[in-house]
Amino acid sequence: MIEAPALSDRQFDRLARIVRQDSGIVLTKAKRSLLAARLNRRLRSLNLRDYGAYCQRLEGADGIEERRHLLSAVTTNVTAFFREAHHFDALATEILPPLVDAARAGERIRLWSAACASGEEAYSIAMTLLDLFPDAARHDLRILATDIDPTMVARAEAGRYAAQALHPLGAKRLLRFFQRDGEQYTANSDLRAIIRFAELNLHDDWPFSGQFNVIFCRNAVIYFDAPARRRLWYRFARQIRNGGALFIGHSERLDGPAAGLFDPTGTTRFRRNGTLPPNRPEGE
């Protein structure tokens, strides 16, 4: 067996600098072994002798595509259907009913799963919506689901899951929204009709100008440094409509310039208030 190359402190620092620059994710020294384990296979596939050569590839003229693979290796995609169930209870009972009425009246309604991983969150939002509004696809109501990892976006768009992953749905939702596909289940056309999946780095420019009624960004910001985190909260505040809902992760806190632009409405959920964003650069 070929011995895996060692990842030196200097090489780790180079990789961590690239990751932080591209994504805002902070890699501490404690993550060095994990990073090496995840990248060893990548080095073999590229036929690179060591991490020095890999760093040179990342920093070279053709390194943009490889940086996407690096970010895929460092992102942690822990998710589940209806994770943090209290968020979906609030969505069903408090937030969606007036939005459904607005959609029926012809208004444009948009929801965003901003770190969708392999799609469980986005499909959970869609099922919650379709339980209330079965003909949602016939109205101007859509869910955008994005993630920085192109591999995860492809998995989410495929919509195929093992039976064990679908246990939180219960028998009724499983029968309604998924079709048996060999040993797995595939999301049906009702779900697919109202979700659009796309690759998106939250720290890049966003390719949309319209505002959202609901934004989910849960358990992603914990990996960012403080300036990146606060800048992102501020950008969400500018991208969400007054009265719109923001859901964040159970270990996350809303801070920085955006804190005064939201009112808490429950555990890790907020409502955008009417306060105007401060006239300052984002995140400062």
C-alpha positions as YAML, in Angstrom:
chain: A
units: angstrom
residues:
- id: 1
  name: MET
  ca: [0.00, 0.00, 0.00]
- id: 2
  name: ILE
  ca: [1.31, 3.44, -0.96]
- id: 3
  name: GLU
  ca: [1.82, 5.63, 2.10]
- id: 4
  name: ALA
  ca: [-0.23, 8.82, 2.10]
- id: 5
  name: PRO
  ca: [1.83, 12.03, 1.89]
- id: 6
  name: ALA
  ca: [2.21, 14.08, 5.06]
- id: 7
  name: LEU
  ca: [0.55, 17.48, 5.38]
- id: 8
  name: SER
  ca: [3.03, 19.90, 6.93]
- id: 9
  name: ASP
  ca: [2.11, 22.91, 9.05]
- id: 10
  name: ARG
  ca: [3.14, 25.25, 6.27]
- id: 11
  name: GLN
  ca: [1.08, 23.38, 3.67]
- id: 12
  name: PHE
  ca: [-1.92, 23.29, 5.99]
- id: 13
  name: ASP
  ca: [-1.62, 27.05, 6.49]
- id: 14
  name: ARG
  ca: [-1.59, 27.56, 2.71]
- id: 15
  name: LEU
  ca: [-4.69, 25.42, 2.29]
- id: 16
  name: ALA
  ca: [-6.46, 27.09, 5.22]
- id: 17
  name: ARG
  ca: [-5.70, 30.52, 3.75]
- id: 18
  name: ILE
  ca: [-7.23, 29.53, 0.41]
- id: 19
  name: VAL
  ca: [-10.33, 28.08, 2.08]
- id: 20
  name: ARG
  ca: [-10.82, 31.17, 4.22]
- id: 21
  name: GLN
  ca: [-10.30, 33.49, 1.26]
- id: 22
  name: ASP
  ca: [-12.78, 31.61, -0.95]
- id: 23
  name: SER
  ca: [-15.47, 30.70, 1.56]
- id: 24
  name: GLY
  ca: [-14.96, 32.43, 4.91]
- id: 25
  name: ILE
  ca: [-14.59, 29.00, 6.54]
- id: 26
  name: VAL
  ca: [-11.94, 28.91, 9.27]
- id: 27
  name: LEU
  ca: [-9.84, 25.75, 9.53]
- id: 28
  name: THR
  ca: [-8.05, 25.38, 12.86]
- id: 29
  name: LYS
  ca: [-4.98, 23.20, 13.41]
- id: 30
  name: ALA
  ca: [-7.28, 20.60, 14.95]
- id: 31
  name: LYS
  ca: [-8.71, 20.02, 11.46]
- id: 32
  name: ARG
  ca: [-5.38, 19.12, 9.86]
- id: 33
  name: SER
  ca: [-5.74, 15.34, 10.12]
- id: 34
  name: LEU
  ca: [-9.31, 15.48, 8.88]
- id: 35
  name: LEU
  ca: [-8.34, 17.66, 5.93]
- id: 36
  name: ALA
  ca: [-5.47, 15.34, 4.98]
- id: 37
  name: ALA
  ca: [-7.75, 12.31, 5.15]
- id: 38
  name: ARG
  ca: [-10.29, 13.95, 2.89]
- id: 39
  name: LEU
  ca: [-7.72, 15.19, 0.36]
- id: 40
  name: ASN
  ca: [-5.54, 12.09, 0.04]
- id: 41
  name: ARG
  ca: [-7.87, 10.54, -2.51]
- id: 42
  name: ARG
  ca: [-7.88, 13.79, -4.47]
- id: 43
  name: LEU
  ca: [-4.09, 13.79, -4.65]
- id: 44
  name: ARG
  ca: [-4.12, 10.24, -5.96]
- id: 45
  name: SER
  ca: [-6.69, 11.04, -8.63]
- id: 46
  name: LEU
  ca: [-4.58, 14.01, -9.78]
- id: 47
  name: ASN
  ca: [-1.38, 11.94, -9.63]
- id: 48
  name: LEU
  ca: [0.28, 14.52, -7.37]
- id: 49
  name: ARG
  ca: [3.18, 13.46, -5.19]
- id: 50
  name: ASP
  ca: [2.51, 15.67, -2.17]
- id: 51
  name: TYR
  ca: [0.57, 18.62, -0.77]
- id: 52
  name: GLY
  ca: [3.16, 21.09, -1.98]
- id: 53
  name: ALA
  ca: [2.29, 20.16, -5.55]
- id: 54
  name: TYR
  ca: [-1.39, 20.37, -4.69]
- id: 55
  name: CYS
  ca: [-1.00, 23.88, -3.28]
- id: 56
  name: GLN
  ca: [0.80, 24.95, -6.43]
- id: 57
  name: ARG
  ca: [-2.09, 23.62, -8.49]
- id: 58
  name: LEU
  ca: [-4.61, 25.54, -6.39]
- id: 59
  name: GLU
  ca: [-2.64, 28.76, -6.65]
- id: 60
  name: GLY
  ca: [-1.89, 28.41, -10.36]
- id: 61
  name: ALA
  ca: [-3.66, 29.88, -13.34]
- id: 62
  name: ASP
  ca: [-5.90, 26.82, -13.66]
- id: 63
  name: GLY
  ca: [-6.66, 26.45, -9.97]
- id: 64
  name: ILE
  ca: [-10.21, 27.80, -9.92]
- id: 65
  name: GLU
  ca: [-11.86, 24.47, -10.70]
- id: 66
  name: GLU
  ca: [-9.69, 22.60, -8.20]
- id: 67
  name: ARG
  ca: [-10.63, 25.07, -5.47]
- id: 68
  name: ARG
  ca: [-14.21, 23.85, -5.86]
- id: 69
  name: HIS
  ca: [-13.02, 20.32, -5.06]
- id: 70
  name: LEU
  ca: [-11.10, 21.65, -2.07]
- id: 71
  name: LEU
  ca: [-14.22, 23.34, -0.69]
- id: 72
  name: SER
  ca: [-16.17, 20.12, -1.23]
- id: 73
  name: ALA
  ca: [-13.59, 18.33, 0.91]
- id: 74
  name: VAL
  ca: [-13.74, 20.78, 3.81]
- id: 75
  name: THR
  ca: [-17.49, 21.38, 4.03]
- id: 76
  name: THR
  ca: [-19.44, 19.28, 6.51]
- id: 77
  name: ASN
  ca: [-22.81, 18.25, 5.10]
- id: 78
  name: VAL
  ca: [-24.68, 17.00, 8.16]
- id: 79
  name: THR
  ca: [-28.39, 17.29, 7.49]
- id: 80
  name: ALA
  ca: [-31.68, 15.45, 7.84]
- id: 81
  name: PHE
  ca: [-35.31, 15.77, 6.86]
- id: 82
  name: PHE
  ca: [-37.23, 18.07, 9.21]
- id: 83
  name: ARG
  ca: [-34.13, 18.73, 11.29]
- id: 84
  name: GLU
  ca: [-34.99, 21.12, 14.14]
- id: 85
  name: ALA
  ca: [-38.65, 20.28, 13.80]
- id: 86
  name: HIS
  ca: [-39.80, 23.39, 15.68]
- id: 87
  name: HIS
  ca: [-38.74, 25.48, 12.67]
- id: 88
  name: PHE
  ca: [-41.07, 23.57, 10.37]
- id: 89
  name: ASP
  ca: [-43.89, 23.74, 12.91]
- id: 90
  name: ALA
  ca: [-43.55, 27.54, 12.91]
- id: 91
  name: LEU
  ca: [-43.32, 27.56, 9.13]
- id: 92
  name: ALA
  ca: [-46.57, 25.59, 8.83]
- id: 93
  name: THR
  ca: [-48.61, 27.38, 11.49]
- id: 94
  name: GLU
  ca: [-47.35, 30.99, 11.50]
- id: 95
  name: ILE
  ca: [-45.33, 31.90, 8.43]
- id: 96
  name: LEU
  ca: [-46.72, 30.09, 5.42]
- id: 97
  name: PRO
  ca: [-50.49, 30.67, 5.80]
- id: 98
  name: PRO
  ca: [-50.35, 34.42, 4.99]
- id: 99
  name: LEU
  ca: [-47.81, 33.74, 2.23]
- id: 100
  name: VAL
  ca: [-50.15, 31.17, 0.70]
- id: 101
  name: ASP
  ca: [-52.95, 33.74, 0.74]
- id: 102
  name: ALA
  ca: [-50.64, 36.27, -0.90]
- id: 103
  name: ALA
  ca: [-49.62, 33.76, -3.58]
- id: 104
  name: ARG
  ca: [-53.27, 32.98, -4.32]
- id: 105
  name: ALA
  ca: [-53.82, 36.74, -4.74]
- id: 106
  name: GLY
  ca: [-51.08, 36.83, -7.37]
- id: 107
  name: GLU
  ca: [-48.08, 37.98, -5.34]
- id: 108
  name: ARG
  ca: [-44.54, 36.73, -5.93]
- id: 109
  name: ILE
  ca: [-43.38, 34.52, -3.03]
- id: 110
  name: ARG
  ca: [-39.82, 33.21, -2.67]
- id: 111
  name: LEU
  ca: [-38.14, 30.99, -0.07]
- id: 112
  name: TRP
  ca: [-34.41, 30.23, 0.07]
- id: 113
  name: SER
  ca: [-32.57, 27.27, 1.54]
- id: 114
  name: ALA
  ca: [-29.17, 28.96, 1.55]
- id: 115
  name: ALA
  ca: [-26.98, 26.01, 2.54]
- id: 116
  name: CYS
  ca: [-29.04, 23.10, 1.31]
- id: 117
  name: ALA
  ca: [-26.34, 20.36, 1.38]
- id: 118
  name: SER
  ca: [-27.89, 17.21, -0.13]
- id: 119
  name: GLY
  ca: [-31.37, 18.70, -0.27]
- id: 120
  name: GLU
  ca: [-33.17, 17.43, 2.83]
- id: 121
  name: GLU
  ca: [-33.90, 20.94, 4.12]
- id: 122
  name: ALA
  ca: [-35.26, 22.20, 0.80]
- id: 123
  name: TYR
  ca: [-37.50, 19.17, 0.35]
- id: 124
  name: SER
  ca: [-38.72, 19.54, 3.95]
- id: 125
  name: ILE
  ca: [-39.69, 23.14, 3.22]
- id: 126
  name: ALA
  ca: [-41.43, 22.04, 0.03]
- id: 127
  name: MET
  ca: [-43.40, 19.27, 1.75]
- id: 128
  name: THR
  ca: [-44.49, 21.67, 4.49]
- id: 129
  name: LEU
  ca: [-45.66, 24.09, 1.83]
- id: 130
  name: LEU
  ca: [-47.47, 21.50, -0.28]
- id: 131
  name: ASP
  ca: [-49.29, 20.15, 2.77]
- id: 132
  name: LEU
  ca: [-50.92, 23.59, 3.01]
- id: 133
  name: PHE
  ca: [-50.97, 24.55, -0.67]
- id: 134
  name: PRO
  ca: [-51.11, 21.53, -3.01]
- id: 135
  name: ASP
  ca: [-51.38, 23.68, -6.15]
- id: 136
  name: ALA
  ca: [-48.37, 25.87, -5.25]
- id: 137
  name: ALA
  ca: [-46.67, 25.14, -8.58]
- id: 138
  name: ARG
  ca: [-49.50, 26.91, -10.42]
- id: 139
  name: HIS
  ca: [-48.65, 30.19, -8.68]
- id: 140
  name: ASP
  ca: [-45.63, 32.49, -8.50]
- id: 141
  name: LEU
  ca: [-44.16, 30.65, -5.52]
- id: 142
  name: ARG
  ca: [-40.78, 28.95, -5.63]
- id: 143
  name: ILE
  ca: [-38.02, 27.65, -3.39]
- id: 144
  name: LEU
  ca: [-34.38, 28.35, -4.24]
- id: 145
  name: ALA
  ca: [-31.93, 25.82, -2.79]
- id: 146
  name: THR
  ca: [-28.20, 26.57, -3.02]
- id: 147
  name: ASP
  ca: [-24.94, 25.17, -1.73]
- id: 148
  name: ILE
  ca: [-21.25, 25.84, -2.24]
- id: 149
  name: ASP
  ca: [-20.51, 22.16, -2.92]
- id: 150
  name: PRO
  ca: [-21.39, 21.13, -6.51]
- id: 151
  name: THR
  ca: [-21.41, 17.46, -5.50]
- id: 152
  name: MET
  ca: [-24.08, 18.14, -2.90]
- id: 153
  name: VAL
  ca: [-26.12, 20.24, -5.32]
- id: 154
  name: ALA
  ca: [-26.11, 17.35, -7.81]
- id: 155
  name: ARG
  ca: [-27.23, 14.92, -5.11]
- id: 156
  name: ALA
  ca: [-29.97, 17.28, -3.99]
- id: 157
  name: GLU
  ca: [-31.23, 17.75, -7.52]
- id: 158
  name: ALA
  ca: [-31.27, 13.98, -8.06]
- id: 159
  name: GLY
  ca: [-33.53, 13.70, -5.01]
- id: 160
  name: ARG
  ca: [-32.68, 10.05, -4.26]
- id: 161
  name: TYR
  ca: [-32.51, 8.92, -0.63]
- id: 162
  name: ALA
  ca: [-32.24, 5.71, 1.35]
- id: 163
  name: ALA
  ca: [-35.34, 4.57, 3.17]
- id: 164
  name: GLN
  ca: [-33.69, 5.15, 6.54]
- id: 165
  name: ALA
  ca: [-33.11, 8.83, 5.74]
- id: 166
  name: LEU
  ca: [-36.82, 9.25, 5.05]
- id: 167
  name: HIS
  ca: [-38.05, 7.96, 8.42]
- id: 168
  name: PRO
  ca: [-38.83, 11.50, 9.73]
- id: 169
  name: LEU
  ca: [-41.43, 11.92, 6.97]
- id: 170
  name: GLY
  ca: [-43.82, 9.29, 8.23]
- id: 171
  name: ALA
  ca: [-45.74, 6.90, 6.00]
- id: 172
  name: LYS
  ca: [-48.23, 9.46, 4.67]
- id: 173
  name: ARG
  ca: [-45.66, 11.95, 3.39]
- id: 174
  name: LEU
  ca: [-43.41, 9.20, 2.07]
- id: 175
  name: LEU
  ca: [-46.24, 7.79, -0.03]
- id: 176
  name: ARG
  ca: [-47.31, 11.22, -1.25]
- id: 177
  name: PHE
  ca: [-43.96, 12.78, -2.11]
- id: 178
  name: PHE
  ca: [-41.53, 9.95, -2.96]
- id: 179
  name: GLN
  ca: [-41.47, 7.04, -5.37]
- id: 180
  name: ARG
  ca: [-39.69, 3.74, -4.79]
- id: 181
  name: ASP
  ca: [-36.58, 3.49, -6.95]
- id: 182
  name: GLY
  ca: [-34.88, 0.15, -6.33]
- id: 183
  name: GLU
  ca: [-33.38, 0.29, -2.84]
- id: 184
  name: GLN
  ca: [-33.95, 4.04, -2.64]
- id: 185
  name: TYR
  ca: [-36.72, 6.60, -3.00]
- id: 186
  name: THR
  ca: [-36.87, 9.54, -5.43]
- id: 187
  name: ALA
  ca: [-38.61, 12.89, -4.94]
- id: 188
  name: ASN
  ca: [-41.68, 13.16, -7.14]
- id: 189
  name: SER
  ca: [-42.66, 15.83, -9.66]
- id: 190
  name: ASP
  ca: [-44.75, 17.80, -7.15]
- id: 191
  name: LEU
  ca: [-41.64, 18.57, -5.11]
- id: 192
  name: ARG
  ca: [-39.42, 19.19, -8.11]
- id: 193
  name: ALA
  ca: [-41.88, 21.63, -9.66]
- id: 194
  name: ILE
  ca: [-41.37, 24.22, -6.92]
- id: 195
  name: ILE
  ca: [-37.62, 23.88, -6.14]
- id: 196
  name: ARG
  ca: [-34.67, 25.15, -8.14]
- id: 197
  name: PHE
  ca: [-31.23, 23.91, -7.10]
- id: 198
  name: ALA
  ca: [-28.06, 25.87, -7.88]
- id: 199
  name: GLU
  ca: [-24.42, 26.09, -6.84]
- id: 200
  name: LEU
  ca: [-23.69, 29.28, -4.91]
- id: 201
  name: ASN
  ca: [-20.87, 30.53, -2.71]
- id: 202
  name: LEU
  ca: [-22.56, 32.76, -0.13]
- id: 203
  name: HIS
  ca: [-19.50, 35.02, -0.09]
- id: 204
  name: ASP
  ca: [-19.62, 35.71, -3.83]
- id: 205
  name: ASP
  ca: [-22.00, 38.08, -5.60]
- id: 206
  name: TRP
  ca: [-25.56, 36.75, -5.60]
- id: 207
  name: PRO
  ca: [-27.11, 36.36, -9.06]
- id: 208
  name: PHE
  ca: [-30.55, 37.62, -8.08]
- id: 209
  name: SER
  ca: [-32.05, 40.96, -7.16]
- id: 210
  name: GLY
  ca: [-35.49, 40.05, -5.86]
- id: 211
  name: GLN
  ca: [-36.11, 39.74, -2.15]
- id: 212
  name: PHE
  ca: [-37.13, 36.63, -0.24]
- id: 213
  name: ASN
  ca: [-40.02, 36.06, 2.14]
- id: 214
  name: VAL
  ca: [-38.23, 33.28, 4.03]
- id: 215
  name: ILE
  ca: [-34.53, 32.39, 4.31]
- id: 216
  name: PHE
  ca: [-33.14, 29.26, 5.94]
- id: 217
  name: CYS
  ca: [-29.39, 29.35, 6.65]
- id: 218
  name: ARG
  ca: [-28.76, 26.84, 9.39]
- id: 219
  name: ASN
  ca: [-25.54, 25.39, 10.76]
- id: 220
  name: ALA
  ca: [-23.36, 26.92, 8.07]
- id: 221
  name: VAL
  ca: [-22.32, 30.27, 9.55]
- id: 222
  name: ILE
  ca: [-20.67, 28.54, 12.54]
- id: 223
  name: TYR
  ca: [-17.74, 27.70, 10.26]
- id: 224
  name: PHE
  ca: [-17.09, 31.35, 9.29]
- id: 225
  name: ASP
  ca: [-14.89, 33.90, 11.00]
- id: 226
  name: ALA
  ca: [-16.61, 36.84, 12.72]
- id: 227
  name: PRO
  ca: [-16.27, 39.38, 9.86]
- id: 228
  name: ALA
  ca: [-17.61, 36.89, 7.29]
- id: 229
  name: ARG
  ca: [-20.45, 35.87, 9.59]
- id: 230
  name: ARG
  ca: [-21.57, 39.43, 10.31]
- id: 231
  name: ARG
  ca: [-21.30, 40.41, 6.66]
- id: 232
  name: LEU
  ca: [-23.52, 37.49, 5.69]
- id: 233
  name: TRP
  ca: [-26.18, 38.32, 8.29]
- id: 234
  name: TYR
  ca: [-26.19, 41.87, 6.92]
- id: 235
  name: ARG
  ca: [-26.57, 40.68, 3.34]
- id: 236
  name: PHE
  ca: [-29.49, 38.47, 4.37]
- id: 237
  name: ALA
  ca: [-31.10, 41.50, 6.04]
- id: 238
  name: ARG
  ca: [-30.92, 43.40, 2.77]
- id: 239
  name: GLN
  ca: [-32.19, 40.42, 0.76]
- id: 240
  name: ILE
  ca: [-35.23, 39.62, 2.89]
- id: 241
  name: ARG
  ca: [-38.51, 41.51, 2.75]
- id: 242
  name: ASN
  ca: [-39.76, 43.46, 5.75]
- id: 243
  name: GLY
  ca: [-41.74, 41.00, 7.84]
- id: 244
  name: GLY
  ca: [-39.88, 38.08, 6.28]
- id: 245
  name: ALA
  ca: [-38.53, 35.18, 8.34]
- id: 246
  name: LEU
  ca: [-34.92, 34.12, 8.91]
- id: 247
  name: PHE
  ca: [-34.10, 30.70, 10.37]
- id: 248
  name: ILE
  ca: [-30.59, 29.99, 11.69]
- id: 249
  name: GLY
  ca: [-28.89, 27.02, 13.34]
- id: 250
  name: HIS
  ca: [-29.30, 25.97, 16.96]
- id: 251
  name: SER
  ca: [-25.72, 26.95, 17.87]
- id: 252
  name: GLU
  ca: [-25.68, 30.22, 15.90]
- id: 253
  name: ARG
  ca: [-26.33, 33.76, 17.05]
- id: 254
  name: LEU
  ca: [-27.36, 36.80, 15.04]
- id: 255
  name: ASP
  ca: [-24.81, 39.56, 15.62]
- id: 256
  name: GLY
  ca: [-23.14, 42.55, 14.01]
- id: 257
  name: PRO
  ca: [-24.91, 45.32, 12.03]
- id: 258
  name: ALA
  ca: [-27.82, 43.01, 11.16]
- id: 259
  name: ALA
  ca: [-28.83, 42.37, 14.77]
- id: 260
  name: GLY
  ca: [-30.97, 45.51, 14.94]
- id: 261
  name: LEU
  ca: [-32.71, 44.67, 11.67]
- id: 262
  name: PHE
  ca: [-34.42, 41.54, 13.02]
- id: 263
  name: ASP
  ca: [-36.74, 40.80, 15.92]
- id: 264
  name: PRO
  ca: [-36.62, 37.36, 17.60]
- id: 265
  name: THR
  ca: [-39.83, 35.38, 17.17]
- id: 266
  name: GLY
  ca: [-38.78, 32.01, 18.59]
- id: 267
  name: THR
  ca: [-35.83, 29.72, 19.07]
- id: 268
  name: THR
  ca: [-33.27, 30.68, 16.38]
- id: 269
  name: ARG
  ca: [-35.86, 32.36, 14.19]
- id: 270
  name: PHE
  ca: [-36.31, 36.03, 13.46]
- id: 271
  name: ARG
  ca: [-38.57, 38.48, 11.65]
- id: 272
  name: ARG
  ca: [-37.15, 41.27, 9.51]
- id: 273
  name: ASN
  ca: [-38.34, 44.54, 11.00]
- id: 274
  name: GLY
  ca: [-38.84, 47.83, 9.21]
- id: 275
  name: THR
  ca: [-35.53, 49.35, 10.29]
- id: 276
  name: LEU
  ca: [-33.54, 50.61, 7.34]
- id: 277
  name: PRO
  ca: [-30.13, 48.99, 6.83]
- id: 278
  name: PRO
  ca: [-27.35, 51.32, 8.02]
- id: 279
  name: ASN
  ca: [-25.65, 53.35, 5.33]
- id: 280
  name: ARG
  ca: [-22.31, 51.60, 5.54]
- id: 281
  name: PRO
  ca: [-20.38, 48.93, 3.65]
- id: 282
  name: GLU
  ca: [-21.70, 45.42, 4.20]
- id: 283
  name: GLY
  ca: [-20.48, 43.76, 7.38]
- id: 284
  name: GLU
  ca: [-18.69, 46.77, 8.83]
...
